[in-house]
Amino acid sequence: MDELPALERASGPSPRPLLESLYERMLLIRRFEERVLSFFSEGSLYGTTHACIGQEAVSVGLFSHLGPQDVVFSNHRCHGHYLLHQDDPEGLLAELMGRATGPCAGRGGSQHLHRGNFFSNGVQGGIVPNALGLAMAGGLLEKPGIAVVFLGDGTLGEGQVYESFNLASLWRLPVLFVVENNFWAQSTSSKVQLAGEIADRPRAFGIPTEVIASHDVLLTCERSGPVVQAVRRGEGPRALVFHTFRLCSHSRSDDARPESCIAPWRSHDPLLLASKELDPAWLEAAESRVDERLARAEQSALAAPFAEEPVLPPIPLPRSSPEVWSGERVVQVLNRALRGLLEEDPRVLLLGEDLVDPYGGAFKVTRGLSGDFPGRVLATPLSEAALTGVASGLALRGMRPILEIMFGDFLTLCVDQLVNYVSKFRGMYDGRASCPLVLRTPMGGRRGYGPTHSQTLDRLLMGVPDLRLVAPSVLHDPGALLREAVDDEAPVLFLENKLMYTRPVRCADPEGYLGPWRARRTAGPYPTVTLSLVDFSTSKVTLATYGGMVEIAMEAAETLLIEHEVACEVVVPSWLNPPRFQALEDSLSRCRGRLVTVEEGIGVAGWGAEVISSCCERGLLRGAAGRVAAPCAVIPTALPLESGVLPDSAGVVQEVLRQIG
Amino acid sequence: MIELRVPREDVNDDTATVARWLVPAGAPVVAGQVVCELETTKTIFEVCAPAGGHLHPVAPEKAELSVGAVLARITDSPEPPALPETPIEASKQAGEVRATRQAQEFARAHGIDLAALAHRGILTLKEVQAAAGLRKPHWQTPPGVRRVLVLGAGVAAMQVLDILLHDREVLPVGCLDDDTSLHKVSLFGVPVLGGLDCLEELWRDGVFDAAIVGIGTNVPVRAAMYRRLRDLGIPLVNAIDPSARINRQALLGQGLVLCAFVHVGVAATLGDNCFLAAHSNIDHHCTLGRHVVMGPGCLLSGTVTVGDETLFGSGVIVQPGLEVGARCRVASGSVILRDIPAEHAVKMRPPTEVVMVKTGG
Ligand SMILES: Cc1ncc(C[n+]2csc(CCOP(=O)(O)OP(=O)(O)O)c2C)c(N)n1
Ligand SMILES: [Mg+2]
């Protein structure tokens, strides 16, 4: 038999009514989880679940100090937390059964719940910065309540947890970190997963941390109260580490732990401990109350329909923002737009590394803003992953955060949040939440910054549901695009380009000319600009491009016309994914289906590949199409080598000539 | 004379804007004196004179200059240096007419003033040719005269044009050919208007009323062009040399090219789009399929049948009543004494023996 850790019991006589109410809540969770597990063993439920049998005393004790105004972010093992916060076994059962009457209409299921101020997500780690964002938004929007986030001992292996400890402590956020240490992560003992002491972790960041080792619900209740109150009083973040134990398998039926380590805990079953203090008649009555409620919940869930549409309707487009042509450089236009947004919209907040003055951001986009908007332009630690999580939490709760990632290359650190959090919330919460953050970042090479500061990684995030990829160019008003992105209910990845910052924005005159180019633009937000050096309808090839490649494509089009008498249209969308077809279709019909795509990033499975295959599917192409992109290679630092891998206008000319034979 | 150039202030900026000149033009300066303030996206910074002398700014205030561009010159004299050097950007400035290389060459060759045609964009060959009267529906044709476009601008097309130009009922208005080296030329005064991809556009613009294929021995291309014209609903004309002798009972298809001295005998039938070079004889009751091409001097005896897309070299002789299948290629000088099944190439071995049989006396 394994030895138990030292467990505490409340001293003195137990206050009966309190114990009864705590017990009945534990009982509801216990019977709920048991029912769910038996459905699974009968084969009448689809998917999986993570029950919290044995751990009830932790959450029931803690939740007696929390109310609906408090925001809770939970993890995979979230049923108990949900039931306590939302008192909604009916909804939860319907959700597990996949029914339209569940809080997320069966889209989220067991691990992805949202109702009121309750959220959960089944990926470990990232919910911690999300909770920070929620807490921060609560403060900024002057909402009552604190944020509570649950994490298991195994989740202490995730980096975002520590980035979040640091941020929460630095910014004194009203967050309570609750570690439910059940000594196991799935099938692995914490002995082989965790070095050092758990409580030392938050403490290292200056977060006062209390350890509660007990399955006595009166004790967990008593001891967690003052900690919650401290956070409520605005004393900054706190951590609570509970020692507890899971008496069921990790998920449906996958317990690999030896019985010898489970057995000693059976006598510390929190329900057993509490029931010893309670009157058997009362206990019986409580059983039947719980049973009745769950039986009713089961009936109504079974009678409920499934949601009709597997896919939610697309997020509506933002309002179109008028374009303003000042002839300024892109960096100035962006700076002015950010200033305007900060002035007009109290929900706007800028976050990122080195944003504040006098530095003003690595590319000077935020220069002059921190002084004029104190507290709303935040220079952050180097924590891209958690910052994306924080921004996402802010957005979930009604803020309009604009996060700057210093180099697009570092987007890799944000991908967890972008893919499994930011872009998931709406879909998995049945459209009942939105995450309207804007993540700005500069991509691109030609500055000699070498392999890790020159990439164009846009394609890594193509085709992420709900995530919009917007790329300004010198032909768009980047300020108008940024306003549209901020107004957008969808999360927007705003892909800037390093070389573009110093380029002036080029606008067409009232006659539709831009230098020698005739220009057209689509109406509405995120417009597409089409340029032609000859009358529209006399061009031979459509060059589709975006962002920093626009001027290269334009240069190529000039060469093609002047030297080779080949007229091209240059089609420049500002919204990259999914491709929009209006302008492209028009251009291709004029150019008789001859298409060459031009992008700076690697071509394999890239933007051009997507555009070409989509056009092909729609029958818009005449035959072969051309693709100009970087080869699948590391970008070297030295100038001649770098130039050798990044696509240039000569490459575009060559490809067009090859296409037209 | 010393040049003062725009220094690189930071890695992010390839340009800088002249914020302020601190000394008037021509004023004396000493080495190390701050003479100018430049602004980048990041900062405003000062530029010092590298040597003493008189300062002559090249760039005005507010001008945006590339890193390395000349900002000012320092000379020994308060008079501005006599250097008419213009900034690089100026070459693209107002007044300059931009035209494609071919447009410029065409204009030079035809003495056309590009400035008179200039618009805000880049002048193309098409536009210059149009201005020169070579393009677009400017041809005034008398009633009943059809404007004909010839596909191809090679030697076969020249033969076609030669015939059409003698025909009062048609006016060849242009040729199309994908060989761009032919685009500048005109054939007997008929311009080559561009590549075959212009076909739809010219048809849409009503530049011609009918067309004919001016391709000779490349039979698949000849057939493909015919199909393209058909698909577009473009009428085909026949080009028949006035010297050809065609029996009144003969049945003729469309898009035919019958060169000088062709003879089509009694009740012979020619399918669409055949090309028969000079002196070919298609004797009585012969039947030719579509896209049959014959070199000069072929001699088909009576009641010969030839399938679609078959090509004869010159001087081929076919005995009466034989059948040559579709898509055959018959070498020059062949004498066909038996039926040839479809899709065969036919070549004669050189005669080795002269067989003589006494027939009289
Ligand atoms: C990022 C991530 N890695 C792995 C998993 C798979 N997984 C789900 S729960 C779990 C164990 C979590 O252990 P712990 O944090 O101690 O929570 P407990 O299950 O014990 O409540 C694992 C590995 C996951 N969901 N997310
Ligand atoms: Mg655990």
Coordinates of C-alpha atoms in Angstrom, one line a residue, chain A residues 60-524:
Chain A
V60 CA -17.2 22.2 -3.5
G61 CA -15.2 23.8 -0.7
L62 CA -13.8 26.5 -3.0
F63 CA -16.9 27.2 -5.0
S64 CA -18.8 28.1 -1.8
H65 CA -16.9 31.4 -2.0
L66 CA -17.5 32.0 -5.7
G67 CA -20.5 33.4 -7.4
P68 CA -21.8 33.9 -11.0
Q69 CA -19.9 37.2 -11.3
D70 CA -16.6 35.3 -10.9
V71 CA -15.1 34.0 -14.2
V72 CA -14.1 30.4 -14.1
F73 CA -11.8 28.8 -16.7
S74 CA -11.6 25.0 -16.3
N75 CA -9.9 22.2 -18.0
H76 CA -10.7 18.7 -19.3
R77 CA -11.9 17.6 -15.8
C78 CA -14.5 20.3 -15.6
H79 CA -17.9 18.8 -14.9
G80 CA -17.8 19.4 -11.2
H81 CA -16.7 23.0 -11.7
Y82 CA -19.5 23.6 -14.2
L83 CA -22.2 22.1 -12.0
L84 CA -21.1 24.2 -9.1
H85 CA -20.8 27.4 -11.0
Q86 CA -23.8 27.1 -13.3
D87 CA -26.0 24.6 -11.3
D88 CA -27.0 23.2 -14.7
P89 CA -26.9 19.3 -14.7
E90 CA -29.7 19.4 -17.3
G91 CA -27.7 21.4 -19.7
L92 CA -24.5 19.5 -19.1
L93 CA -26.1 16.1 -19.6
A94 CA -27.7 17.4 -22.9
E95 CA -24.3 18.7 -23.9
L96 CA -22.7 15.3 -23.2
M97 CA -25.4 13.6 -25.2
G98 CA -24.7 16.1 -28.0
R99 CA -28.1 17.7 -27.9
A100 CA -29.1 21.2 -29.1
T101 CA -30.2 22.0 -25.6
G102 CA -26.7 21.7 -24.2
P103 CA -24.9 25.0 -23.4
C104 CA -22.8 24.5 -26.6
A105 CA -25.4 22.6 -28.5
G106 CA -23.2 19.5 -28.6
R107 CA -20.4 21.3 -30.4
G108 CA -18.2 21.5 -27.4
G109 CA -19.0 18.3 -25.5
S110 CA -17.5 17.3 -22.2
Q111 CA -14.3 19.4 -22.3
H112 CA -15.5 22.5 -24.0
L113 CA -18.2 24.2 -22.0
H114 CA -19.3 27.8 -21.9
R115 CA -22.2 29.3 -20.1
G116 CA -22.4 32.6 -18.4
N117 CA -19.0 33.3 -16.9
F118 CA -17.9 29.6 -17.2
F119 CA -15.4 28.4 -19.8
S120 CA -13.5 25.2 -20.3
N121 CA -11.1 23.9 -22.8
G122 CA -9.5 20.4 -23.1
V123 CA -6.0 21.5 -24.1
Q124 CA -3.6 21.8 -21.2
G125 CA -1.9 25.1 -20.3
G126 CA -3.4 27.7 -22.6
I127 CA -6.5 28.4 -20.4
V128 CA -4.2 29.9 -17.8
P129 CA -3.3 33.0 -19.9
N130 CA -6.9 33.1 -21.1
A131 CA -8.0 33.5 -17.5
L132 CA -5.5 36.3 -17.1
G133 CA -7.1 38.1 -20.0
L134 CA -10.6 37.6 -18.6
A135 CA -9.4 39.0 -15.2
M136 CA -7.8 41.9 -16.9
A137 CA -10.8 42.7 -19.0
G138 CA -12.9 42.5 -15.8
G139 CA -10.8 45.2 -14.3
L140 CA -10.7 47.4 -17.4
L141 CA -14.5 47.1 -18.0
E142 CA -15.1 47.5 -14.3
K143 CA -17.0 44.2 -13.9
P144 CA -17.2 42.6 -10.5
G145 CA -15.6 39.3 -9.7
I146 CA -12.3 37.6 -10.0
A147 CA -11.0 34.9 -12.4
V148 CA -10.3 31.4 -11.2
V149 CA -8.4 28.9 -13.3
F150 CA -8.0 25.2 -12.7
L151 CA -4.9 23.2 -13.5
G152 CA -3.8 19.7 -12.7
D153 CA -0.4 18.7 -11.5
G154 CA 0.5 17.4 -14.9
T155 CA -0.3 20.7 -16.5
L156 CA 2.5 22.3 -14.5
G157 CA 4.7 20.9 -17.3
E158 CA 3.3 23.5 -19.7
G159 CA 5.3 26.7 -20.4
Q160 CA 2.4 29.0 -20.7
V161 CA 1.6 28.4 -17.0
Y162 CA 4.9 30.0 -16.0
E163 CA 4.6 32.9 -18.5
S164 CA 1.2 33.5 -16.9
F165 CA 2.4 33.3 -13.3
N166 CA 4.9 36.0 -14.3
L167 CA 2.4 38.2 -16.1
A168 CA -0.3 37.9 -13.4
S169 CA 2.2 38.8 -10.7
L170 CA 3.7 41.7 -12.6
W171 CA 0.3 43.1 -13.4
R172 CA -1.3 42.2 -10.1
L173 CA -4.3 40.6 -11.8
P174 CA -7.2 39.3 -9.8
V175 CA -6.6 35.7 -10.6
L176 CA -6.8 32.6 -8.4
F177 CA -4.7 29.7 -9.7
V178 CA -6.2 26.4 -8.4
V179 CA -3.9 23.4 -8.7
E180 CA -5.8 20.2 -8.2
N181 CA -2.9 18.0 -7.5
N182 CA -4.2 14.4 -7.7
F183 CA -0.6 13.1 -8.0
W184 CA -1.3 11.7 -11.5
A185 CA -1.4 13.0 -15.0
Q186 CA -3.3 10.5 -17.1
S187 CA -1.2 7.4 -16.4
T188 CA 2.0 9.0 -15.2
S189 CA 2.8 9.7 -11.6
S190 CA 3.8 13.2 -10.7
K191 CA 6.9 11.6 -9.2
V192 CA 8.3 11.2 -12.7
Q193 CA 6.8 14.4 -14.0
L194 CA 7.5 17.1 -11.6
A195 CA 10.8 18.3 -10.1
G196 CA 10.8 20.4 -7.0
E197 CA 7.7 21.5 -5.1
I198 CA 4.5 22.5 -6.7
A199 CA 3.9 25.4 -4.3
D200 CA 7.4 26.8 -5.0
R201 CA 6.4 27.4 -8.5
P202 CA 3.9 30.3 -8.1
R203 CA 5.9 31.5 -5.1
A204 CA 8.9 31.9 -7.3
F205 CA 6.9 34.6 -9.1
G206 CA 5.9 36.3 -5.9
I207 CA 2.4 34.8 -5.8
P208 CA 1.3 33.9 -2.3
T209 CA 0.5 30.2 -2.3
E210 CA -1.4 28.0 0.1
V211 CA -1.4 24.3 0.2
I212 CA -4.6 22.5 1.4
A213 CA -4.2 18.8 1.8
S214 CA -7.6 17.5 2.7
H215 CA -10.7 15.7 1.5
D216 CA -12.7 17.2 4.3
V217 CA -15.1 19.6 2.6
L218 CA -15.5 21.7 5.6
L219 CA -11.8 22.3 5.8
T220 CA -11.4 23.0 2.1
C221 CA -14.2 25.4 2.4
E222 CA -12.8 27.1 5.5
R223 CA -9.3 27.4 4.2
S224 CA -10.0 28.6 0.7
G225 CA -12.3 31.5 1.8
P226 CA -9.6 33.9 2.9
V227 CA -7.6 33.3 -0.2
V228 CA -10.5 34.1 -2.4
Q229 CA -11.2 37.2 -0.4
A230 CA -7.6 38.4 -0.8
V231 CA -7.9 38.2 -4.5
R232 CA -11.3 39.9 -4.3
R233 CA -9.8 42.7 -2.4
G234 CA -7.4 43.4 -5.2
E235 CA -4.3 42.1 -3.5
G236 CA -3.1 40.5 -6.7
P237 CA -3.0 36.9 -7.7
R238 CA -3.0 33.9 -5.3
A239 CA -2.5 30.2 -5.8
L240 CA -4.1 27.4 -4.0
V241 CA -2.6 23.9 -4.2
F242 CA -5.0 21.1 -3.2
H243 CA -3.9 17.6 -2.5
T244 CA -6.6 15.3 -3.8
F245 CA -7.1 12.0 -5.5
R246 CA -9.1 10.7 -8.4
L247 CA -11.0 7.6 -7.5
C248 CA -12.0 6.9 -11.1
S249 CA -10.1 6.3 -14.3
H250 CA -8.5 9.3 -16.2
S251 CA -11.1 9.3 -18.9
R252 CA -13.7 6.6 -19.7
S253 CA -11.9 3.5 -18.6
D254 CA -8.2 3.9 -18.8
D255 CA -6.8 3.5 -15.3
A256 CA -3.3 2.1 -15.4
R257 CA -2.5 3.0 -11.8
P258 CA -1.9 0.1 -9.4
E259 CA -4.7 -0.7 -7.0
S260 CA -2.2 -0.4 -4.2
C261 CA -2.0 3.3 -4.7
I262 CA -5.7 3.8 -5.0
A263 CA -6.9 1.7 -2.1
P264 CA -5.6 3.9 0.8
W265 CA -7.6 6.8 -0.7
R266 CA -10.9 5.0 -0.7
S267 CA -11.2 5.5 3.1
H268 CA -10.7 9.2 2.4
D269 CA -13.5 9.5 -0.1
P270 CA -14.8 13.0 0.7
L271 CA -18.4 11.8 0.5
L272 CA -17.7 9.0 2.9
L273 CA -15.9 11.4 5.3
A274 CA -18.8 13.8 5.3
S275 CA -21.6 11.2 5.5
K276 CA -20.2 10.0 8.8
E277 CA -21.2 13.3 10.3
L278 CA -24.7 13.3 8.8
D279 CA -28.0 11.9 9.7
P280 CA -28.8 8.7 7.7
A281 CA -32.4 9.8 7.1
W282 CA -31.2 13.1 5.8
L283 CA -28.7 11.3 3.6
E284 CA -31.4 9.1 2.1
A285 CA -33.6 12.1 1.4
A286 CA -30.6 13.9 -0.2
E287 CA -29.9 10.8 -2.4
S288 CA -33.4 10.8 -3.7
R289 CA -33.5 14.5 -4.4
V290 CA -30.3 14.2 -6.4
D291 CA -31.5 11.1 -8.1
E292 CA -34.8 12.7 -9.1
R293 CA -33.1 15.7 -10.5
L294 CA -30.7 13.7 -12.6
A295 CA -33.4 11.4 -13.8
R296 CA -35.3 14.4 -15.0
A297 CA -32.3 15.8 -16.6
E298 CA -31.7 12.5 -18.4
Q299 CA -35.2 12.4 -19.7
S300 CA -35.2 15.9 -21.0
A301 CA -31.8 15.5 -22.6
L302 CA -32.8 12.3 -24.4
A303 CA -35.9 14.0 -25.7
A304 CA -34.0 16.9 -27.1
P305 CA -32.9 17.1 -30.8
F306 CA -29.5 17.4 -32.2
A307 CA -28.4 20.8 -33.6
E308 CA -29.4 21.0 -37.3
E309 CA -26.3 22.5 -38.9
P310 CA -22.9 21.0 -38.3
V311 CA -21.2 24.2 -39.3
L312 CA -22.1 27.6 -37.9
P313 CA -22.8 30.4 -40.4
P314 CA -19.7 32.5 -41.2
I315 CA -18.9 35.5 -39.0
P316 CA -20.4 38.6 -40.6
L317 CA -17.9 41.0 -42.1
P318 CA -17.0 44.2 -40.2
R319 CA -18.2 47.6 -41.3
S320 CA -16.2 49.0 -44.2
S321 CA -13.9 51.7 -43.0
P322 CA -13.4 54.7 -45.3
E323 CA -10.0 54.9 -46.9
V324 CA -8.0 58.0 -46.2
W325 CA -5.1 58.8 -48.5
S326 CA -2.5 61.0 -46.9
G327 CA 0.4 59.9 -49.0
E328 CA 2.2 58.9 -45.8
R329 CA 4.3 55.9 -45.3
V330 CA 2.7 52.7 -44.1
V331 CA 4.3 53.0 -40.6
Q332 CA 2.8 56.5 -40.2
V333 CA -0.6 55.4 -41.4
L334 CA -0.7 52.4 -39.0
N335 CA 0.5 54.7 -36.1
R336 CA -2.3 57.2 -36.9
A337 CA -4.9 54.4 -37.1
L338 CA -3.8 53.0 -33.7
R339 CA -4.0 56.4 -32.2
G340 CA -7.5 57.0 -33.6
L341 CA -8.6 53.6 -32.3
L342 CA -7.3 54.3 -28.8
E343 CA -9.0 57.7 -28.9
E344 CA -12.3 56.4 -30.1
D345 CA -12.7 53.0 -28.5
P346 CA -12.1 52.4 -24.8
R347 CA -12.0 48.7 -25.5
V348 CA -8.8 49.0 -27.5
L349 CA -5.6 48.0 -25.7
L350 CA -2.2 47.5 -27.3
L351 CA 0.1 44.8 -26.0
G352 CA 3.5 43.7 -27.2
E353 CA 7.2 43.6 -26.6
D354 CA 9.0 47.0 -26.5
L355 CA 6.0 49.0 -27.5
V356 CA 6.4 51.9 -25.2
D357 CA 8.3 55.1 -25.8
P358 CA 11.0 56.1 -26.4
Y359 CA 11.5 52.9 -28.3
G360 CA 8.0 52.7 -29.7
G361 CA 8.1 49.2 -31.0
A362 CA 10.8 47.4 -33.1
F363 CA 9.4 48.9 -36.2
K364 CA 8.1 52.1 -34.6
V365 CA 4.5 51.5 -35.3
T366 CA 3.4 52.5 -31.8
R367 CA 5.8 55.4 -31.4
G368 CA 4.3 58.2 -29.3
L369 CA 1.3 56.2 -28.1
S370 CA 2.3 55.0 -24.7
G371 CA 2.7 58.5 -23.4
D372 CA -0.6 59.7 -24.7
F373 CA -2.6 56.6 -23.6
P374 CA -1.2 55.6 -20.2
G375 CA -2.1 52.1 -19.2
R376 CA -3.4 51.2 -22.6
V377 CA -0.1 50.5 -24.4
L378 CA 1.6 47.8 -22.5
A379 CA 5.2 46.7 -23.0
T380 CA 5.2 43.0 -22.1
P381 CA 7.7 40.3 -21.2
L382 CA 8.9 37.9 -23.9
S383 CA 5.9 35.6 -23.6
E384 CA 4.3 35.3 -27.1
A385 CA 2.3 32.2 -26.3
A386 CA 0.8 33.5 -23.0
L387 CA 0.3 37.0 -24.5
T388 CA -1.8 35.6 -27.3
G389 CA -3.7 33.8 -24.5
V390 CA -4.1 37.0 -22.6
A391 CA -5.3 38.9 -25.6
S392 CA -7.7 36.1 -26.3
G393 CA -9.1 36.2 -22.8
L394 CA -9.5 40.0 -23.1
A395 CA -11.3 39.6 -26.4
L396 CA -13.6 36.9 -25.0
R397 CA -14.8 39.3 -22.4
G398 CA -15.5 42.3 -24.7
M399 CA -12.2 44.1 -25.1
R400 CA -10.6 44.8 -28.5
P401 CA -6.9 43.9 -27.8
I402 CA -4.3 44.5 -30.5
L403 CA -1.3 42.4 -29.9
E404 CA 2.0 43.1 -31.7
I405 CA 4.3 40.1 -32.2
M406 CA 7.7 41.7 -32.9
F407 CA 8.6 39.3 -35.8
G408 CA 6.2 37.2 -37.7
D409 CA 8.7 34.3 -37.2
F410 CA 7.7 34.2 -33.6
L411 CA 4.1 33.4 -34.5
T412 CA 5.1 29.8 -34.1
L413 CA 4.8 30.4 -30.3
C414 CA 1.3 31.7 -30.8
V415 CA 0.0 28.9 -32.9
D416 CA -1.3 26.9 -29.9
Q417 CA -3.5 29.8 -28.9
L418 CA -4.5 30.7 -32.4
V419 CA -5.4 27.2 -33.4
N420 CA -6.8 25.7 -30.2
Y421 CA -8.2 28.7 -28.4
V422 CA -8.7 32.0 -30.3
S423 CA -10.2 30.5 -33.4
K424 CA -12.0 27.7 -31.5
F425 CA -14.1 29.6 -29.0
R426 CA -16.9 30.6 -31.3
G427 CA -17.2 27.3 -33.0
M428 CA -17.0 25.1 -29.9
Y429 CA -19.2 27.3 -27.8
D430 CA -21.9 27.2 -30.4
G431 CA -21.4 30.8 -31.5
R432 CA -22.1 32.1 -28.0
A433 CA -18.7 33.6 -27.6
S434 CA -16.5 35.6 -29.9
C435 CA -12.8 36.4 -29.7
P436 CA -12.2 39.6 -31.7
L437 CA -8.5 40.1 -31.2
V438 CA -6.1 41.5 -33.7
L439 CA -2.6 40.1 -33.9
R440 CA -0.3 42.3 -35.9
T441 CA 3.1 41.1 -37.0
P442 CA 5.7 41.9 -39.6
M443 CA 6.7 39.1 -42.0
G444 CA 9.3 39.0 -44.7
G445 CA 12.9 39.2 -45.6
R446 CA 15.3 41.4 -47.6
R447 CA 16.8 43.0 -44.5
G448 CA 19.5 40.5 -43.8
Y449 CA 18.0 39.4 -40.6
G450 CA 18.6 35.7 -41.5
P451 CA 16.8 32.4 -41.1
T452 CA 14.6 33.2 -38.0
H453 CA 13.7 36.8 -38.6
S454 CA 12.9 36.9 -42.3
Q455 CA 10.2 34.3 -42.9
T456 CA 6.8 34.7 -44.3
L457 CA 4.8 32.1 -42.4
D458 CA 1.3 33.1 -43.4
R459 CA 0.7 29.7 -44.9
L460 CA 1.0 28.0 -41.5
L461 CA -2.2 29.6 -40.5
M462 CA -4.2 29.3 -43.7
G463 CA -7.4 27.4 -43.3
V464 CA -7.9 27.8 -39.6
P465 CA -11.6 28.1 -39.1
D466 CA -12.8 31.6 -38.2
L467 CA -9.3 33.1 -38.2
R468 CA -9.1 35.8 -40.8
L469 CA -5.8 36.5 -42.5
V470 CA -5.6 40.1 -43.5
A471 CA -2.6 41.6 -45.3
P472 CA -2.2 45.3 -46.0
S473 CA -0.2 46.4 -49.0
V474 CA 0.9 49.8 -50.3
L475 CA -2.3 49.8 -52.5
H476 CA -4.6 49.5 -49.5
D477 CA -5.1 52.0 -46.7
P478 CA -3.5 50.0 -43.9
G479 CA -5.3 52.2 -41.4
A480 CA -8.7 51.4 -42.9
L481 CA -7.9 47.7 -42.9
L482 CA -6.8 47.9 -39.3
R483 CA -10.0 49.6 -38.3
E484 CA -11.9 46.9 -40.1
A485 CA -9.9 44.2 -38.3
V486 CA -10.6 45.8 -34.9
D487 CA -14.3 46.1 -35.7
D488 CA -14.4 42.5 -36.9
E489 CA -16.0 40.0 -34.6
A490 CA -13.6 37.4 -36.0
P491 CA -10.0 37.2 -34.7
V492 CA -7.7 38.7 -37.3
L493 CA -4.1 37.9 -38.1
F494 CA -2.9 41.2 -39.5
L495 CA 0.1 40.4 -41.6
E496 CA 2.4 43.3 -42.2
N497 CA 5.6 43.3 -44.1
K498 CA 8.9 44.8 -42.9
L499 CA 9.9 46.5 -46.1
M500 CA 6.4 48.0 -46.5
Y501 CA 6.7 50.1 -43.4
T502 CA 8.8 52.7 -45.0
R503 CA 6.9 52.7 -48.3
P504 CA 4.4 55.4 -49.0
V505 CA 0.8 54.2 -49.4
R506 CA -0.3 54.6 -53.0
C507 CA -3.7 55.7 -53.9
A508 CA -5.6 56.0 -57.1
D509 CA -6.7 59.5 -58.2
P510 CA -10.3 60.3 -58.9
E511 CA -10.0 59.1 -62.4
G512 CA -8.9 55.7 -61.2
Y513 CA -5.3 56.1 -62.1
L514 CA -2.3 55.3 -59.9
G515 CA 0.7 56.5 -61.8
P516 CA 0.5 54.7 -65.2
W517 CA -1.8 52.1 -63.6
R518 CA -5.5 51.9 -64.0
A519 CA -6.9 50.8 -60.6
R520 CA -10.1 49.2 -59.4
R521 CA -11.2 48.1 -56.0
T522 CA -13.9 46.0 -54.7
A523 CA -16.5 47.6 -52.4
G524 CA -16.9 46.7 -48.8

